[in-house]
Coordinates of C-alpha atoms and ligand atoms in Angstrom, one line a residue:
X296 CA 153.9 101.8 48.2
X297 CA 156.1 101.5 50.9
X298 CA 154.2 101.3 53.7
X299 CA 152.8 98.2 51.5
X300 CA 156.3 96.6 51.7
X301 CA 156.7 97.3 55.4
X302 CA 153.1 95.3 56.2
X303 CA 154.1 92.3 53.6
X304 CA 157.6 91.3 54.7
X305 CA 158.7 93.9 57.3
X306 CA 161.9 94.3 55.8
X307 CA 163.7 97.8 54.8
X308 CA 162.5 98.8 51.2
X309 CA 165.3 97.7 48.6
X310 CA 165.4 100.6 45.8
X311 CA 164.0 100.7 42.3
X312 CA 164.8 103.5 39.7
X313 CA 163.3 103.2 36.6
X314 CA 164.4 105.1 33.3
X315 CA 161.7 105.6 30.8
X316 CA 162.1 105.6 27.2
X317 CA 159.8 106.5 24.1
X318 CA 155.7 106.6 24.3
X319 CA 152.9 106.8 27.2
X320 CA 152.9 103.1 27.0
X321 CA 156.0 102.8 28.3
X322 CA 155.8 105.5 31.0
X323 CA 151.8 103.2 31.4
X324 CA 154.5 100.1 31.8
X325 CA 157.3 101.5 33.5
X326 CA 154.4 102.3 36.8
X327 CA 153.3 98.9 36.2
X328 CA 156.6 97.2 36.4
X329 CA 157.0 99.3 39.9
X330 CA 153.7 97.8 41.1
X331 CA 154.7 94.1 40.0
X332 CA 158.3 95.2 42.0
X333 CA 156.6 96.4 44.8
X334 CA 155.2 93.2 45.9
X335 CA 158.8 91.9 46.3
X336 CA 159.9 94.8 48.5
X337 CA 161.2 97.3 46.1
X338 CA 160.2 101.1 46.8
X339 CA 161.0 103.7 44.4
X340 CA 164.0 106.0 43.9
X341 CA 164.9 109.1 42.4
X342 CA 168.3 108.2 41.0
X343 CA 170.3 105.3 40.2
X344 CA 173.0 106.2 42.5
X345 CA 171.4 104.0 45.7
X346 CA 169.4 102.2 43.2
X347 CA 169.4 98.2 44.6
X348 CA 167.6 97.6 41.1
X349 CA 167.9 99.6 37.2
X350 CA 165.0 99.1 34.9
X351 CA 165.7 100.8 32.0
X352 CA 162.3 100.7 30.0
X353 CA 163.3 101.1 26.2
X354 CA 162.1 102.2 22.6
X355 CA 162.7 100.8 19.3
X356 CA 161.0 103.3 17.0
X357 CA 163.4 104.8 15.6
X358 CA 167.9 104.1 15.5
X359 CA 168.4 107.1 17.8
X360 CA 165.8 106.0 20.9
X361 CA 167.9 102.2 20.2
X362 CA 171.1 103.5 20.9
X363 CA 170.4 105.9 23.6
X364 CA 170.3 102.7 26.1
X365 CA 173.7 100.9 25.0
X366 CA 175.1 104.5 26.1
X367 CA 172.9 104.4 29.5
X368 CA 174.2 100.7 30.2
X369 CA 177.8 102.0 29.6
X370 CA 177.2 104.6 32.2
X371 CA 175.0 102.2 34.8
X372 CA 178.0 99.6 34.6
X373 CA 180.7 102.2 35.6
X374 CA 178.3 103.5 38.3
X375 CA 177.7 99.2 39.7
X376 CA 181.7 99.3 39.4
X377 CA 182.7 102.2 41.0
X378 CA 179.8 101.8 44.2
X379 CA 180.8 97.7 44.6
X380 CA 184.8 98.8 44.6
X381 CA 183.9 101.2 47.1
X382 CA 182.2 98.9 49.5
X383 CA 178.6 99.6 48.3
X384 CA 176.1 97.6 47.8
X385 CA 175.4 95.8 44.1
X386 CA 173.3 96.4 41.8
X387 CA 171.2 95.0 39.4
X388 CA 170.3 96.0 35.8
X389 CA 167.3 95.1 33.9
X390 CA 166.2 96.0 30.6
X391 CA 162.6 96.2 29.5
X392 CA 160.7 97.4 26.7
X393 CA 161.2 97.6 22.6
X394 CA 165.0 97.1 22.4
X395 CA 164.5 94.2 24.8
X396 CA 162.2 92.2 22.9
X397 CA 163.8 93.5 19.3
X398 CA 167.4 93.1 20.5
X399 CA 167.1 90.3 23.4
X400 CA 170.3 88.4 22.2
X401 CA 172.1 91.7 20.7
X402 CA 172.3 93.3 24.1
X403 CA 173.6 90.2 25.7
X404 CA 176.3 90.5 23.3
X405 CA 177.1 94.4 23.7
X406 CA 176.3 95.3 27.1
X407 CA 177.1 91.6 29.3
X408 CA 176.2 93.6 32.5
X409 CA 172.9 93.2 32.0
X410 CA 171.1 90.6 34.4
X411 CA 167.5 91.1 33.4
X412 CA 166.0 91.0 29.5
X413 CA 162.0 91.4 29.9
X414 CA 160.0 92.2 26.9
X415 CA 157.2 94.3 26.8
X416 CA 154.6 91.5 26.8
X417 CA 156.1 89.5 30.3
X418 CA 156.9 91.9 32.6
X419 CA 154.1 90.5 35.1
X420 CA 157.2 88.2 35.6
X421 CA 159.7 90.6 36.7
X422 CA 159.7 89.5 40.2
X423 CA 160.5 85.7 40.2
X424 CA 163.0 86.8 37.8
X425 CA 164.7 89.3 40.4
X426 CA 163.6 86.9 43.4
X427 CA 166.2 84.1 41.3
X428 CA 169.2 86.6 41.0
X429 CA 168.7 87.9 44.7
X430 CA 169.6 84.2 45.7
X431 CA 172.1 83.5 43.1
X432 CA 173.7 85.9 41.1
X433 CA 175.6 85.0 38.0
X434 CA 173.5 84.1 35.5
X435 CA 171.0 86.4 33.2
X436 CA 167.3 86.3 33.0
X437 CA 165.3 86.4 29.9
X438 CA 162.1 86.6 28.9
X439 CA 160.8 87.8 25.7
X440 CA 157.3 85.6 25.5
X441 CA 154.4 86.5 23.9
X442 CA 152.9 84.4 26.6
X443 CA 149.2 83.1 26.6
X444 CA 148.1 84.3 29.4
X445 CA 147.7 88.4 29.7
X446 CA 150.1 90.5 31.7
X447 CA 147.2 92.4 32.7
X448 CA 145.6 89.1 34.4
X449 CA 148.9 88.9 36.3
X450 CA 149.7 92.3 37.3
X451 CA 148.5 93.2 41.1
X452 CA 145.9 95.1 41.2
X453 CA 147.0 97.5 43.8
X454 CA 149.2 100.6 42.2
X455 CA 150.6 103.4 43.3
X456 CA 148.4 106.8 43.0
X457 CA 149.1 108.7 39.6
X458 CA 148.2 111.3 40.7
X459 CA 145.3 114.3 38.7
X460 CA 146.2 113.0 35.3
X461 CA 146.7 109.3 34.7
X462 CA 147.2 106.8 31.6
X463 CA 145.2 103.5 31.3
X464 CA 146.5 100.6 28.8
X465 CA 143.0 99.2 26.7
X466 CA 144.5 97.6 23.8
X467 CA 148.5 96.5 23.1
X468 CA 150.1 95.9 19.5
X469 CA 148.8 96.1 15.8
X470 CA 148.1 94.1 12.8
X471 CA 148.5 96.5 10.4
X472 CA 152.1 96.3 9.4
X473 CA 152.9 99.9 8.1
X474 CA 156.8 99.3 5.8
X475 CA 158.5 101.4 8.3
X476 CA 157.3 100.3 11.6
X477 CA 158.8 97.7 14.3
X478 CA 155.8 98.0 16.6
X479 CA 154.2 95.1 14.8
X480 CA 156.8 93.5 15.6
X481 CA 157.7 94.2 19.2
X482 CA 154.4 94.5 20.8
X483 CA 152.4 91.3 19.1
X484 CA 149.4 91.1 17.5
X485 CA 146.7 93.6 18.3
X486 CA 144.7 92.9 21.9
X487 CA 141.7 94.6 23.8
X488 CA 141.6 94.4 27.4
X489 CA 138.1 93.0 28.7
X490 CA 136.0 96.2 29.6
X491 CA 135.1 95.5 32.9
X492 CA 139.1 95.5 34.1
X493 CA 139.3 98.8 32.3
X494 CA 136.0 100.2 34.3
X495 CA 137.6 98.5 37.7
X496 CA 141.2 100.0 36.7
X497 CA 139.1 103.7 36.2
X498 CA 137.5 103.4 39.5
X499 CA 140.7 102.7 41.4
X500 CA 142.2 105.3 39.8
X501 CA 139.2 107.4 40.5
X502 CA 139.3 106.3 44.0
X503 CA 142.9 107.6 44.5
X504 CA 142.1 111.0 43.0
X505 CA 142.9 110.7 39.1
X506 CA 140.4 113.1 36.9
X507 CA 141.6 112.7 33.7
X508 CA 142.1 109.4 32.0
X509 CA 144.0 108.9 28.8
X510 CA 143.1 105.5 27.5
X511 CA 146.3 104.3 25.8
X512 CA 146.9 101.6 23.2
X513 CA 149.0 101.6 19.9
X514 CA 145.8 101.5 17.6
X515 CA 143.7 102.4 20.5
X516 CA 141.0 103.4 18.5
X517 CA 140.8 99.3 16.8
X518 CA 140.0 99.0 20.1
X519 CA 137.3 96.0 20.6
X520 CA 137.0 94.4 24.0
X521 CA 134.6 92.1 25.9
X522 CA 131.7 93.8 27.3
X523 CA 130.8 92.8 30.7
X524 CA 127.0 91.1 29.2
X525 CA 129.5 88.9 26.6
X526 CA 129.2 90.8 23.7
X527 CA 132.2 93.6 22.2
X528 CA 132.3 97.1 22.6
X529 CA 134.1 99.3 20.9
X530 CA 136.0 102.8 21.9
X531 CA 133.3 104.9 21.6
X532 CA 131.3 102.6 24.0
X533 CA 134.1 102.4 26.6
X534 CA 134.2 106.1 26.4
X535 CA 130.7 106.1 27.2
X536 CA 130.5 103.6 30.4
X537 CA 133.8 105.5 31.7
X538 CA 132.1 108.6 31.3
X539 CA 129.7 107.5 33.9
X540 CA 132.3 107.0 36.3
X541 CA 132.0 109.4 39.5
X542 CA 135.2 111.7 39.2
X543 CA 135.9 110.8 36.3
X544 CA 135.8 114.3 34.2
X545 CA 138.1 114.1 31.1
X546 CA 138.3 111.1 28.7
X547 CA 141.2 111.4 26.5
X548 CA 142.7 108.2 24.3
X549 CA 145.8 107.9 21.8
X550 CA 147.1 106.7 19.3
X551 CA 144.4 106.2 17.1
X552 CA 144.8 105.3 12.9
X553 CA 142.6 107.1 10.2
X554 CA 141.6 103.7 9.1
X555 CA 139.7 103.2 12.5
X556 CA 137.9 106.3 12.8
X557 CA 134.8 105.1 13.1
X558 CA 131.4 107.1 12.8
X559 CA 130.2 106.1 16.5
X560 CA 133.8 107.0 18.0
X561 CA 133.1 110.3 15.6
X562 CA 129.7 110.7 17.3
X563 CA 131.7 110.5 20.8
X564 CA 132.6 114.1 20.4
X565 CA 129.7 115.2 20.1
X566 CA 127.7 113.3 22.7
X567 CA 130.5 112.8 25.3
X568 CA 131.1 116.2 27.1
X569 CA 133.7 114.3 29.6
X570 CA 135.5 113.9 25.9
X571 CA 138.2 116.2 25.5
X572 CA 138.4 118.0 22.3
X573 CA 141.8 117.1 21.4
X574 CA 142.5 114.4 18.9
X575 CA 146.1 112.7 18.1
X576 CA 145.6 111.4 14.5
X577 CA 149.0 110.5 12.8
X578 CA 149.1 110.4 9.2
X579 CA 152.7 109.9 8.6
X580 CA 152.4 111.4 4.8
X581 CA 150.4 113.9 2.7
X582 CA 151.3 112.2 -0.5
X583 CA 149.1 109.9 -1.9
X584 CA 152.1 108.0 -3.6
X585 CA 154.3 107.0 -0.4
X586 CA 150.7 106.2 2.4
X587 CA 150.5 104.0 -0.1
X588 CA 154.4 102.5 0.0
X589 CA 153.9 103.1 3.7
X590 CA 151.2 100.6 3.8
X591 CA 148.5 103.4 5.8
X592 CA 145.2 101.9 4.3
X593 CA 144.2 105.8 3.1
X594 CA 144.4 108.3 1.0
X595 CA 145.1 112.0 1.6
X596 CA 141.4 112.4 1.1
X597 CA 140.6 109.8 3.5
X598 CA 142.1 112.1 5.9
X599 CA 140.6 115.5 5.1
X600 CA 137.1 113.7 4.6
X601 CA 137.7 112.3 8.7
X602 CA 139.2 115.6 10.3
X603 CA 135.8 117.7 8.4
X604 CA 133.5 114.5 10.3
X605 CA 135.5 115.4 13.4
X606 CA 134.9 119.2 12.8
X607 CA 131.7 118.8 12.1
X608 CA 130.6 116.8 15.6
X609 CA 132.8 118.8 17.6
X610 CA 133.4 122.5 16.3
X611 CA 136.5 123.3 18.9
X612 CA 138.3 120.0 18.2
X613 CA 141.8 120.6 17.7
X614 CA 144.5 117.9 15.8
X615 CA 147.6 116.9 16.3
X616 CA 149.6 114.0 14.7
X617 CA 152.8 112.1 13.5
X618 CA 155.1 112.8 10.0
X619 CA 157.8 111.0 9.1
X620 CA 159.9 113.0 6.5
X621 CA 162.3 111.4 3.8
X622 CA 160.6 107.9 3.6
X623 CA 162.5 106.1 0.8
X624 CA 161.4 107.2 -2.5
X625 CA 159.6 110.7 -1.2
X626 CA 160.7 113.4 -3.7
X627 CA 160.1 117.0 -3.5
X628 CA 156.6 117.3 -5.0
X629 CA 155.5 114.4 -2.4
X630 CA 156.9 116.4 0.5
X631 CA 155.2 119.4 -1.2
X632 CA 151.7 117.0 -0.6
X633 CA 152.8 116.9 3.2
X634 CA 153.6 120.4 3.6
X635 CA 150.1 121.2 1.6
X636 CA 148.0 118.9 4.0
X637 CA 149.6 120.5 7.0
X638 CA 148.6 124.1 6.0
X639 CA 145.1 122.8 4.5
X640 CA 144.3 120.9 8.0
X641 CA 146.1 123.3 10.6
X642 CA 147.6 121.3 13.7
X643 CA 147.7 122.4 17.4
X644 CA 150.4 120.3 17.7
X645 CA 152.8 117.7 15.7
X646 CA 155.6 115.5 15.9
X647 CA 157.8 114.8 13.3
X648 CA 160.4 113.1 12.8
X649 CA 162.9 111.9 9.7
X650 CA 162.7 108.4 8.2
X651 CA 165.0 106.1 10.5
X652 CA 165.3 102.1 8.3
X653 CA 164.4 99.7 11.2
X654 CA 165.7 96.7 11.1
X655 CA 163.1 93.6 9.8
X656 CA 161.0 96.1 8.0
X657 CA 159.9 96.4 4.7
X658 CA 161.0 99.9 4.1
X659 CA 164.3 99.5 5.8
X660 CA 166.0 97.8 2.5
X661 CA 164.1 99.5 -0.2
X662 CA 166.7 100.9 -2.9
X663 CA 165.2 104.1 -2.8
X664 CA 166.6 105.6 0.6
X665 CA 166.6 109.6 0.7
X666 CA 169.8 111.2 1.5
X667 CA 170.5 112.6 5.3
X668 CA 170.7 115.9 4.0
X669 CA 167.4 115.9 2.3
X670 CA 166.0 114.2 5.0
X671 CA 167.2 116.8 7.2
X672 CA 166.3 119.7 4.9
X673 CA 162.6 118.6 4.5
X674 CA 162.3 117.9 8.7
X675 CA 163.5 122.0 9.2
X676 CA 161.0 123.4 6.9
X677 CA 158.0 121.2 8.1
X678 CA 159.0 121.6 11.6
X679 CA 158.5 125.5 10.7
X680 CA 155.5 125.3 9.5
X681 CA 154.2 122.8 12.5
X682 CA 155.8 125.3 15.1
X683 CA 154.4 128.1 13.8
X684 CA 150.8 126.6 13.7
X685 CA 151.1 125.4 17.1
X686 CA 151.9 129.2 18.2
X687 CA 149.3 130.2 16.2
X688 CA 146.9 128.2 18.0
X689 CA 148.0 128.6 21.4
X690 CA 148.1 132.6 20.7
X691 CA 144.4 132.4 19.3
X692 CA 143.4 131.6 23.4
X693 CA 144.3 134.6 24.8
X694 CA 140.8 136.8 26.3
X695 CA 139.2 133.4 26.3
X696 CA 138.4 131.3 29.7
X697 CA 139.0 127.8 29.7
X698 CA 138.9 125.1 32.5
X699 CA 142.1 123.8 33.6
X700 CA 143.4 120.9 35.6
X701 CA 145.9 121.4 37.8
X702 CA 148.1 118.5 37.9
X703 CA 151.9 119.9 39.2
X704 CA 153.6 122.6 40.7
X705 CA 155.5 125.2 38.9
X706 CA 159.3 125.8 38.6
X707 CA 158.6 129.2 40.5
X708 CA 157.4 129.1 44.1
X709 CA 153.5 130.0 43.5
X710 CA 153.3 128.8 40.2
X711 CA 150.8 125.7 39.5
X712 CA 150.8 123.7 36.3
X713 CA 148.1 122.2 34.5
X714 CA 146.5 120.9 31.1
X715 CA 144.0 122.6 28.9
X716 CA 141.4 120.8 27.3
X717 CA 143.6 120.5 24.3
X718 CA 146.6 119.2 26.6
X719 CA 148.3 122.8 26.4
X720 CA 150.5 123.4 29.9
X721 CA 148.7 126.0 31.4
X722 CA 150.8 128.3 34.2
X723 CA 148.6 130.2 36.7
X724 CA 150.2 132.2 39.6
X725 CA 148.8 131.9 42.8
X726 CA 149.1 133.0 46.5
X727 CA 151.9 130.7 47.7
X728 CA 149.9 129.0 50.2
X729 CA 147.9 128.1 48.1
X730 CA 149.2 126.5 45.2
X731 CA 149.4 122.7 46.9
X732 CA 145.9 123.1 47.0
X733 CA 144.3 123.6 44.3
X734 CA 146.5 120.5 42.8
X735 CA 143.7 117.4 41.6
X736 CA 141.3 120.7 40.7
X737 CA 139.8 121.8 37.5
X738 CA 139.4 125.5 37.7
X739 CA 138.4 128.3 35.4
X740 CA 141.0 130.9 34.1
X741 CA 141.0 133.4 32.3
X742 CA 144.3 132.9 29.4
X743 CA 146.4 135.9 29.3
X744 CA 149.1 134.7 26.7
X745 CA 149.8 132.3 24.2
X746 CA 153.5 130.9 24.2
X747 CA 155.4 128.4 21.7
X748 CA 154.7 126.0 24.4
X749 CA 152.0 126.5 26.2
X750 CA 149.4 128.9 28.0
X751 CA 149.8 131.9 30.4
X752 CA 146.7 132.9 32.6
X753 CA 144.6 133.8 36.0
X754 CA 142.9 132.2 37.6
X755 CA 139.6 132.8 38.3
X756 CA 137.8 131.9 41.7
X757 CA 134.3 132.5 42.1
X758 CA 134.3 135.2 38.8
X759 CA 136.5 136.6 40.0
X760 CA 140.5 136.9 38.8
X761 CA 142.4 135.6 41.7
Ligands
5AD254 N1 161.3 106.2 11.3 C1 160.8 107.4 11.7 N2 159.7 107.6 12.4 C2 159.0 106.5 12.7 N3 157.9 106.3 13.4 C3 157.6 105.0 13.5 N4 158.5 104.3 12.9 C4 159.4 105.2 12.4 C5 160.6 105.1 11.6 N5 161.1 103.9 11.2 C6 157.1 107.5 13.9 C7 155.7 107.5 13.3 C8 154.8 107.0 14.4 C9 155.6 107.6 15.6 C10 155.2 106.9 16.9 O1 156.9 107.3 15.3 O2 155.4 108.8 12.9 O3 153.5 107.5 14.3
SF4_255 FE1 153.3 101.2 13.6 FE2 151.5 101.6 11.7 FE3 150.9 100.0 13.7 FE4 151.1 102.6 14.1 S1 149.6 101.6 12.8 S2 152.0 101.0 15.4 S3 152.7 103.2 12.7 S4 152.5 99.6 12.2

């Protein structure tokens, strides 16, 4: 990147940090927002200490994530204080994301050092923004369009490398307006990126040594672009055509709704070997009574009837997905309903998380809210269940050989890092020399033990364990 900067303006690098909030989207984004910043001269930095420029790339999902980055713009503001009173250069502070486009003229009011507000949908405008207070300070910059013409038209299309295991934005917002959700309203109306600017993205990716792709959107699976012959595709034909894409070896994609399972995307499992057997599939609620106050579109036997489909195209697939505990009105046999789809389904892995009332939604000012305590009560026990299941599954592995990607080094000197087919952190010891080296590679190893968090193994180099 900053060699980039040196060639266009020959000036020293200013320094970008940005903080990341929330989903993949935003970490998706937050690289994005470095690439737009790059063609202005800003080169990235590891803290905000000698930062020139703070992005703080927020989430609105639920109260906790919000307030998180009023305490972060307390902190920043001492930090510009303290460095400018000691002679030090300024500093600006941007921030980007949810609680920018949800909160645009609330954080002007509780946190006045802010200079930039960019929502999630303008960001491709981040540097004339920046360019105007580098010449005159003083004044804030907002922009929290929806505007007509895509970000992703705008963005540059050079981007830093990755690295093994990269995300890829295909489709942005969602129409389907479930009570207790603000992404309707913070990311916009649902949108598909033309396929061809998804298969060029792949390939550049590709070209600087990515291997494993997860296609990101927040209904990724409503997904419905332009094919390059005029017509649409859909997921399960994107998966296909990136499939074909040399270097390319794992296709992963999230987060998908029930609702938009659809039988070819189904099929995908079974016909697509780059597909990775690993499916994210919130379903928020096991009780037929509150998807239905949620707004989900489903039933509980919608689900199960999906997840045996899935099982049935791809034996090995493995599940993970959203709750949300304590919605308002859940009572204990309705939790019981979630706690009886959990053990009827079994998940490798799960968030969950207790209702939070977002402002502007449905849910947020029914009568019915349930008490913190039983809120808190209900997220223990599931999260029991969920944890256990998750060791369960990762304990099943050991004596079996899977192929591994390894995408990052180890805390120990030796130790490489990398995912599973069903995204479990693998950690392999190797010779020292020659851990760096195997980074970017899929290899077989042999798994030794399952742990809460992950997977233990050896590798294994030409059938043999290293
Ligand atoms: N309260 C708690 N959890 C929520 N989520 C979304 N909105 C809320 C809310 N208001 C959870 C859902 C969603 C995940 C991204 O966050 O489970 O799938
Ligand atoms: Fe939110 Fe529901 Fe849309 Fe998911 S499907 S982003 S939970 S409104």
């Amino acid at each position: 990147m900053q060699t980039h900067i040196e060639k266009s303006n020959g000036k020293k690098p200013m320094k970008l940090f940005i903080k990341t909030y929330g989903c993949q989207m935003n970490v998706y984004d937050s690289a994005r927002m470095a690439d737009v910043l790059a063609t202005i001269g800003f080169g990235s930095t590891a803290t905000p200490e000698d930062a020139d420029l703070v992005v703080l790339n927020t989430c609105h999902i639920r109260e906790k994530a919000a307030e998180k980055v009023y305490s972060e713009l307390g902190r920043l503001k001492v930090l510009r204080d303290q460095r400018k009173a000691a002679g030090g250069n300024d500093m600006l502070i941007a921030v980007a994301g949810c609680v920018a486009q949800a909160e645009g003229q609330e954080i002007q009011r509780r946190a006045p050092a802010v200079d930039i507000v960019v929502g999630p949908q303008a960001y491709h405008r981040l540097s004339g923004m920046v360019n105007r207070l580098l010449q005159s300070r003083g004044h804030r910059e907002t922009d929290t369009d929806f505007p007509p013409e895509s970000k992703f038209d705008a963005l540059p299309e050079e981007s830093a490398p990755q690295g093994p295991a990269a995300f890829l934005t295909i489709q942005e917002g969602c129409d389907k307006f479930c009570t207790f959700c603000v992404v309707p309203y913070t990311r916009g109306a649902e949108f598909s990126r033309p396929a061809h600017d998804v298969i060029a993205e792949a390939k550049r990716l590709s070209a600087q040594g990515t291997r494993e792709i997860t296609l990101l959107g927040q209904n990724v699976n409503a997904y419905h672009g332009r094919s390059p012959d005029g017509g649409t595709w859909s997921l399960a034909n994107l998966i296909q055509e990136l499939s074909e894409i040399d270097g390319i070896d794992r296709i992963r994609f999230t987060t998908s709704h029930p609702r938009d399972m659809s039988e070819d995307l189904i099929k995908a499992f079974a016909d697509v070997p780059a597909l990775m057997p690993y499916l994210h599939l919130p379903v928020q609620s096991g009780a037929d009574r509150i998807l239905k106050k949620m707004n989900r579109g489903h039933t509980r036997q919608f689900y199960f009837d999906i997840v045996q489909q899935l099982r049935s195209a791809r034996a090995d697939l493995a599940l993970s997905s959203d709750f949300i505990v304590g919605f308002p009105g859940e009572n204990d046999e309705d939790f019981e309903a979630t706690m009886d789809l959990v053990r009827t389904v079994g998940f490798a892995q799960a968030y969950s998380f207790k209702y939070s009332p977002r402002p502007g939604t449905p849910a947020a000012t029914q009568d019915d809210q349930v008490p913190e305590t039983v809120k808190s009560e209900r997220l223990a026990h599931l999260q029991d269940v969920l944890n256990q299941q998750q060791l369960a599954f990762n304990t099943e592995m050991s004596g079996s050989e899977i192929d591994v990607l390894f995408d990052r080094e180890g805390r120990k000197p030796g130790q490489i890092v990398g995912r599973s087919p069903w995204l479990q952190a693998t950690h392999v010891n190797v010779e020292n020399a020659e851990a760096k080296s195997l980074l970017g590679e899929i290899h077989r190893v042999r798994i030794s033990r399952g742990a809460p968090n992950g997977l233990i193994g050896s590798l294994i180099l030409d059938g043999e364990v290293a």
